PDB file of C-alpha atoms in Angstrom:
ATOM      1  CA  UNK A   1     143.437  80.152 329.024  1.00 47.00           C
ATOM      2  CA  UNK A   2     142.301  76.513 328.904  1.00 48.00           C
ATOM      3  CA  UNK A   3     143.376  74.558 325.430  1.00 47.00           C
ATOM      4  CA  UNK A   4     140.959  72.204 324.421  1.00 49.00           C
ATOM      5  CA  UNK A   5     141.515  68.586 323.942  1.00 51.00           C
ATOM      6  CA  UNK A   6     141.447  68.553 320.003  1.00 49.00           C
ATOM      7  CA  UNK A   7     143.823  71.493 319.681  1.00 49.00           C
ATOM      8  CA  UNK A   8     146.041  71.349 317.138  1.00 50.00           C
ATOM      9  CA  UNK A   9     149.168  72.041 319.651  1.00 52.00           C
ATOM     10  CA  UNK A  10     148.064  69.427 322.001  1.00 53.00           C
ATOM     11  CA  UNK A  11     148.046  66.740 319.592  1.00 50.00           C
ATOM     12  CA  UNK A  12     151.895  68.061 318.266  1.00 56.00           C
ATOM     13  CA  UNK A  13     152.984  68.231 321.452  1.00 56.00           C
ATOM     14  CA  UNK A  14     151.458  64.800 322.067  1.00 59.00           C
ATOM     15  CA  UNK A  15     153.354  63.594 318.263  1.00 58.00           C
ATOM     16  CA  UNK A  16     156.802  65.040 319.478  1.00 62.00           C
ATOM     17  CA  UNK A  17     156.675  63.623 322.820  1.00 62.00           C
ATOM     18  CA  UNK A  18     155.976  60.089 321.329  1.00 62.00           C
ATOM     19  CA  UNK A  19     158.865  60.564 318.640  1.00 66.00           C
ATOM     20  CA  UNK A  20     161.269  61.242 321.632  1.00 77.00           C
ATOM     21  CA  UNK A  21     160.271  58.454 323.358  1.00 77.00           C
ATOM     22  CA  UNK A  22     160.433  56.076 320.131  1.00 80.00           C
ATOM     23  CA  UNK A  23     164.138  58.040 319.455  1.00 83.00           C
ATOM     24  CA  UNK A  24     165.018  56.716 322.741  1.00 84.00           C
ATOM     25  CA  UNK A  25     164.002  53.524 322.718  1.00 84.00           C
ATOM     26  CA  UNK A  26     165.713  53.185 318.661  1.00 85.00           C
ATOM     27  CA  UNK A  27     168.933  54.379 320.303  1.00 84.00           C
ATOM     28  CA  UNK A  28     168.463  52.010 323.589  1.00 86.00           C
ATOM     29  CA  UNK A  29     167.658  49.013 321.253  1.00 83.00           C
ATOM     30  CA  UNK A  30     171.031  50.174 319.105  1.00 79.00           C
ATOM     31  CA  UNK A  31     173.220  50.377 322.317  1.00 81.00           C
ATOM     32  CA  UNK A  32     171.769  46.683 323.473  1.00 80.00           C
ATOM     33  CA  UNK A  33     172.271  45.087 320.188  1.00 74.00           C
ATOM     34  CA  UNK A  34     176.070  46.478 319.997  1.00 74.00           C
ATOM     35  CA  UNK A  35     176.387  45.367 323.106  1.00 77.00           C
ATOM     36  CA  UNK A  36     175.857  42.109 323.046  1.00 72.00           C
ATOM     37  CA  UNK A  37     176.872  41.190 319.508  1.00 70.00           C
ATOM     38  CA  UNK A  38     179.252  43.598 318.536  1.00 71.00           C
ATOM     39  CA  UNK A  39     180.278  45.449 315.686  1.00 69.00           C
ATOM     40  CA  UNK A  40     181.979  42.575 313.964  1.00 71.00           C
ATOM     41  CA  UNK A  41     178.668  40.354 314.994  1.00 74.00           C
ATOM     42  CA  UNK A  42     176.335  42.509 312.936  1.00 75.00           C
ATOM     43  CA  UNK A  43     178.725  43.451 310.371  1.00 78.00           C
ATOM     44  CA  UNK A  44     178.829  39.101 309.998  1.00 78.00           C
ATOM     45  CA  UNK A  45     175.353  39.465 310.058  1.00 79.00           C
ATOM     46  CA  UNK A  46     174.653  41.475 307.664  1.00 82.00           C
ATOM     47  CA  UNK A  47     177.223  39.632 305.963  1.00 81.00           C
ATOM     48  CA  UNK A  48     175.016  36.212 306.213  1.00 83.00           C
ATOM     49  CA  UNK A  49     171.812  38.335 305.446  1.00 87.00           C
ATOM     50  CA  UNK A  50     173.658  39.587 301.751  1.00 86.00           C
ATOM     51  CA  UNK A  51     174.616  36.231 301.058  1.00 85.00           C
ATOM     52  CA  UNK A  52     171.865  34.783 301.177  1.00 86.00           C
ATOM     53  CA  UNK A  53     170.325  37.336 299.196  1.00 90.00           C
ATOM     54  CA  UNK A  54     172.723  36.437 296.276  1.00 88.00           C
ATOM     55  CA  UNK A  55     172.255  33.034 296.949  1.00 86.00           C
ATOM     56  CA  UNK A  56     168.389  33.350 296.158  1.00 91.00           C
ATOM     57  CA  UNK A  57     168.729  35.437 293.268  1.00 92.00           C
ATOM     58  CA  UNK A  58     171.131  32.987 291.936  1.00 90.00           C
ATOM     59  CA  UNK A  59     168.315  30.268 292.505  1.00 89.00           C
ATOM     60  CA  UNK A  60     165.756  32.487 291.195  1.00 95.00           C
ATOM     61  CA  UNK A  61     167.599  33.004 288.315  1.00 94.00           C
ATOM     62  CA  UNK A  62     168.605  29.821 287.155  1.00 91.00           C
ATOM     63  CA  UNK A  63     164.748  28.278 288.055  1.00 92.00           C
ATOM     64  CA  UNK A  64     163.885  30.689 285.431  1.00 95.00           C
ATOM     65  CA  UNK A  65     166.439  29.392 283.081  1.00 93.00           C
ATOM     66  CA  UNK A  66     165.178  26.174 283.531  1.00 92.00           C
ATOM     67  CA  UNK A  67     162.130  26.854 283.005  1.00 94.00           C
ATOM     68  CA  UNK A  68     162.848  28.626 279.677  1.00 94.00           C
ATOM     69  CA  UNK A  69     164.531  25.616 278.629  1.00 92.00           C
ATOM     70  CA  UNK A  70     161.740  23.607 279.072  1.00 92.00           C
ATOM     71  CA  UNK A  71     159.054  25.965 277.448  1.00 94.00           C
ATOM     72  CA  UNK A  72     161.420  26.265 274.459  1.00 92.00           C
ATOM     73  CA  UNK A  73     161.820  22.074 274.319  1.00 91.00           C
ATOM     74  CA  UNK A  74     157.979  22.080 274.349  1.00 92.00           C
ATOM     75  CA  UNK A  75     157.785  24.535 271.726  1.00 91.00           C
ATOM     76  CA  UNK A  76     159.092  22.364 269.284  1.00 90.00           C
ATOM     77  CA  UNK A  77     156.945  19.305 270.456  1.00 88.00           C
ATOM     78  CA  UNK A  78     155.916  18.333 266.549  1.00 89.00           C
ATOM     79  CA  UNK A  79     159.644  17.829 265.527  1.00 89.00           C
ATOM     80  CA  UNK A  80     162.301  15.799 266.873  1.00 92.00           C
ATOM     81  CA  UNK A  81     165.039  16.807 265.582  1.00 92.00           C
ATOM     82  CA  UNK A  82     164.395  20.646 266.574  1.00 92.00           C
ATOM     83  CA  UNK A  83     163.835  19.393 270.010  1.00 91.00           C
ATOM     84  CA  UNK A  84     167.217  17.420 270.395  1.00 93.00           C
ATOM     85  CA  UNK A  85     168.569  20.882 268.728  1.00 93.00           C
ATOM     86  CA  UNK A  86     167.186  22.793 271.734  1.00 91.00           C
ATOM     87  CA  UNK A  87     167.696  19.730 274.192  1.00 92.00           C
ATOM     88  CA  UNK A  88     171.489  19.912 273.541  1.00 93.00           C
ATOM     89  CA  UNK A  89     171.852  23.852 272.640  1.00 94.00           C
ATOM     90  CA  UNK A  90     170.594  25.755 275.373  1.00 94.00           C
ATOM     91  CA  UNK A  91     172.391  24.119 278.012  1.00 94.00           C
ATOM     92  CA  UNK A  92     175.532  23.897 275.971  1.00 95.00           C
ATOM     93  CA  UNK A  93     175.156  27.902 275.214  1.00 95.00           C
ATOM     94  CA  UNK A  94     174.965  28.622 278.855  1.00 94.00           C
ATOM     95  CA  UNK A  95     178.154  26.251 280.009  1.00 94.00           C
ATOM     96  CA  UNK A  96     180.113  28.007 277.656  1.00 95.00           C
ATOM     97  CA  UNK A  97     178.904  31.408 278.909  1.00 95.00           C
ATOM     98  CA  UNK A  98     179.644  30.193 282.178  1.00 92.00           C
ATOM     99  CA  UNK A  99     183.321  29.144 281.286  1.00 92.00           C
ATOM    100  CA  UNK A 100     184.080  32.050 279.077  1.00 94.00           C
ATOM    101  CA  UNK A 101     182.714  34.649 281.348  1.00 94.00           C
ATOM    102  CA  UNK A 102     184.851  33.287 284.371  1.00 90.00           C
ATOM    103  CA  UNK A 103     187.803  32.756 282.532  1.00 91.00           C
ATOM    104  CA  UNK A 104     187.854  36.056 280.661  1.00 93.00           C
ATOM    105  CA  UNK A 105     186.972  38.419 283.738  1.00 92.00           C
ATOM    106  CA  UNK A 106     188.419  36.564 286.242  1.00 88.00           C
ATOM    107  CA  UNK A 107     190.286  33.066 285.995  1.00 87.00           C
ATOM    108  CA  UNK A 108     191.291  32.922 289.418  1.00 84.00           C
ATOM    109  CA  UNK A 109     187.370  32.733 289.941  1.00 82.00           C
ATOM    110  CA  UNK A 110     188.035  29.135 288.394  1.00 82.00           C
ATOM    111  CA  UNK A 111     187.443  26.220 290.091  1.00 77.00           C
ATOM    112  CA  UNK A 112     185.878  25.183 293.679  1.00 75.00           C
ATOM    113  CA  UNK A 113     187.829  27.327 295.390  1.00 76.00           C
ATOM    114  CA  UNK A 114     189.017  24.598 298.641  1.00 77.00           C
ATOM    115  CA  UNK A 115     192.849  24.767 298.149  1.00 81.00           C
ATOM    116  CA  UNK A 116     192.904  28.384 297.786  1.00 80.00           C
ATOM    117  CA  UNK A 117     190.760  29.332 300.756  1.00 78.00           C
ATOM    118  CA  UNK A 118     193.000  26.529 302.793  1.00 81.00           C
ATOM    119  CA  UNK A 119     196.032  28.513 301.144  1.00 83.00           C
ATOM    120  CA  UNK A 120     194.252  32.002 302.613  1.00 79.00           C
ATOM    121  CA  UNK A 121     193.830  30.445 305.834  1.00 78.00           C
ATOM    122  CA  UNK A 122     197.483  29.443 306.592  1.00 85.00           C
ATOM    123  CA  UNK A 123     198.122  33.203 305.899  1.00 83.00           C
ATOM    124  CA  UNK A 124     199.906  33.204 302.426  1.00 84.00           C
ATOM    125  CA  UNK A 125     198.128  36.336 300.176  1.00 82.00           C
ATOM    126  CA  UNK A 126     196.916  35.206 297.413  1.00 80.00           C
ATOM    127  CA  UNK A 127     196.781  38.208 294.460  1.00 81.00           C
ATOM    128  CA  UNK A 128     193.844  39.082 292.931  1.00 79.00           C
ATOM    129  CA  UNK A 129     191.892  35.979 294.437  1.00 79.00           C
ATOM    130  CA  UNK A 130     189.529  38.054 296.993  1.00 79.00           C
ATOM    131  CA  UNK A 131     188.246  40.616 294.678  1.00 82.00           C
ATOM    132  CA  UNK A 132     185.002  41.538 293.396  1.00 85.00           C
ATOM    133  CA  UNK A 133     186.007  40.490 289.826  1.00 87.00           C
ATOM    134  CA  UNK A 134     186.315  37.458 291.249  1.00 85.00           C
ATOM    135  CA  UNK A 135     182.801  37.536 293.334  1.00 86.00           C
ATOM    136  CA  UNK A 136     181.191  39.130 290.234  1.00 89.00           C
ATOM    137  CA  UNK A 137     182.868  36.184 287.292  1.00 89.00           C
ATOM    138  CA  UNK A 138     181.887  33.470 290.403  1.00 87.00           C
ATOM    139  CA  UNK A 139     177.950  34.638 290.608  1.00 89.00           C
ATOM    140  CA  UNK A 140     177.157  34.523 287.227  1.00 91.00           C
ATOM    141  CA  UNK A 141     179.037  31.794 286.401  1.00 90.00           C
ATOM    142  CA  UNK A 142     177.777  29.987 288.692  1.00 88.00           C
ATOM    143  CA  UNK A 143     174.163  31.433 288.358  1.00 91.00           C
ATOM    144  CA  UNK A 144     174.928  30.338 284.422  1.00 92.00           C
ATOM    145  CA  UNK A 145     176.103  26.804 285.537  1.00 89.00           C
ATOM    146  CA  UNK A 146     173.075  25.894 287.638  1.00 89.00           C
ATOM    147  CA  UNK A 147     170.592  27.128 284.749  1.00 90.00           C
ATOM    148  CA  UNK A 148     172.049  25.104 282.160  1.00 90.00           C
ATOM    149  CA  UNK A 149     170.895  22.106 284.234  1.00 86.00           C
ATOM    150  CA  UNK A 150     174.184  20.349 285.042  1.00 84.00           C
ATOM    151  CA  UNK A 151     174.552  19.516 289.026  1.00 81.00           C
ATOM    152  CA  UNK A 152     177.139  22.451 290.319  1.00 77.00           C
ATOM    153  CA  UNK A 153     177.477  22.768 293.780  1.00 71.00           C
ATOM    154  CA  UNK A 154     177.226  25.942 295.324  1.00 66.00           C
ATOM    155  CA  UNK A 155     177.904  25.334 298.537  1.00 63.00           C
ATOM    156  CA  UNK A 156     179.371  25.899 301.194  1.00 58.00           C
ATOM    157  CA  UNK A 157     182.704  26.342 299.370  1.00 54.00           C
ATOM    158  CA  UNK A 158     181.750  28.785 296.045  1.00 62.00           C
ATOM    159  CA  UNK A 159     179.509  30.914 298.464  1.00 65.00           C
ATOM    160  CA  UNK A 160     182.250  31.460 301.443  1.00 63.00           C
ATOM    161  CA  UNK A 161     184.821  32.075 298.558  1.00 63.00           C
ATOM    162  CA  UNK A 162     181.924  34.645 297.271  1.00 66.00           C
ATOM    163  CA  UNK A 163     181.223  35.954 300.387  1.00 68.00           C
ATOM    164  CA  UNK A 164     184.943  37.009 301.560  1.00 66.00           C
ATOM    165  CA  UNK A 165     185.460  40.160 298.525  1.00 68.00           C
ATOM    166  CA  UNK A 166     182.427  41.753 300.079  1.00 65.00           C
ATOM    167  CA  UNK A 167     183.428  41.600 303.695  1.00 63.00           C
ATOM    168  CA  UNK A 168     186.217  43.894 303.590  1.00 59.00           C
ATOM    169  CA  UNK A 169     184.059  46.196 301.560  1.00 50.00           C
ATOM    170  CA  UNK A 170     181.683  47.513 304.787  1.00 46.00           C
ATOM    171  CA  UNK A 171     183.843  48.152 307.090  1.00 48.00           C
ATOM    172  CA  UNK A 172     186.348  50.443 305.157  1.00 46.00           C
ATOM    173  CA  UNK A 173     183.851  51.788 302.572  1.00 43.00           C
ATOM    174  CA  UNK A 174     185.118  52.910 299.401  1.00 41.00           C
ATOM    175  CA  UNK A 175     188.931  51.581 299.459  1.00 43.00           C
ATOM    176  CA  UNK A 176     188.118  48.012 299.661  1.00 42.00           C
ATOM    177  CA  UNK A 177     186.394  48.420 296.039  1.00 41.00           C
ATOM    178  CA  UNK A 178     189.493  49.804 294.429  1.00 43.00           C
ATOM    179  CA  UNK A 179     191.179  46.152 294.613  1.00 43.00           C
TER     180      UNK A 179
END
């Protein structure tokens, strides 16, 4: 017996043919892409992609902060002397968040990070240094630091020094997080 054209188990037959082919040509595109880049290429690229990531929402977040501090200034537009309060308050609330909140969670998190990544490099193990303490007291420090308005570099030093707790963390899964 015939089957008609708008059948019901022509058009599956149809569906599951086209999700083999598009299961192939996933799994092709996988086998290319290892291929040529590698495991460690797309880990490091994935790597790049989750910095910058942080790197944005570290932007994001301290544009905001900015931009709070200038609403609140312009909030107290009739008086002076509440606006030099909030000129020299909110910025000098946030740069002691910033140096608190590094120094408390992590203190080797202090600092640009240059001699101890030259330190890393030469092979001596630093303790403590690569962790994600460190990556989480260096973000929001230096998320805190860039909102408060004063001119903190964060980069390319403070991000690779950011960057280097999370790359042992995808290979290895879960025991890289117990550091």
């Amino acid at each position: 017996m015939p089957k008609k054209t708008g059948s019901s188990s022509t058009v599956d037959s149809k569906d599951e043919d086209h999700y083999s082919k598009c299961q192939d040509c996933i799994h092709r595109l996988g086998q290319v892409v290892r291929r040529k880049l590698g495991e460690d290429g797309i880990f490091l690229v994935l790597l790049g992609l989750l910095m910058a990531l942080v790197s944005w929402s570290m932007d994001y977040v301290s544009a905001k902060s900015l931009q709070a501090y200038k609403w609140s200034y312009a909030q107290m537009q009739p008086s002076l002397p509440l606006q030099f309060l909030v000129w020299v308050t909110f910025p000098l609330v946030l740069i002691l968040f910033s140096a608190l909140f590094c120094h408390l969670i992590s203190p080797q998190a202090v600092g640009s990070g240059i001699p101890e990544m030259k330190t890393i490099l030469r092979g001596v193990v630093l303790k403590e240094y690569l962790t994600m303490k460190a990556f989480v007291a260096k973000v929001v420090a230096l998320t805190a630091g860039l909102g408060s308005g004063i001119p903190v570099g964060k980069e390319p030093v403070p991000v690779l020094q950011m960057s280097t707790p999370l790359s042992p963390v995808a290979p290895h899964g879960d025991r890289a997080w117990a550091a």
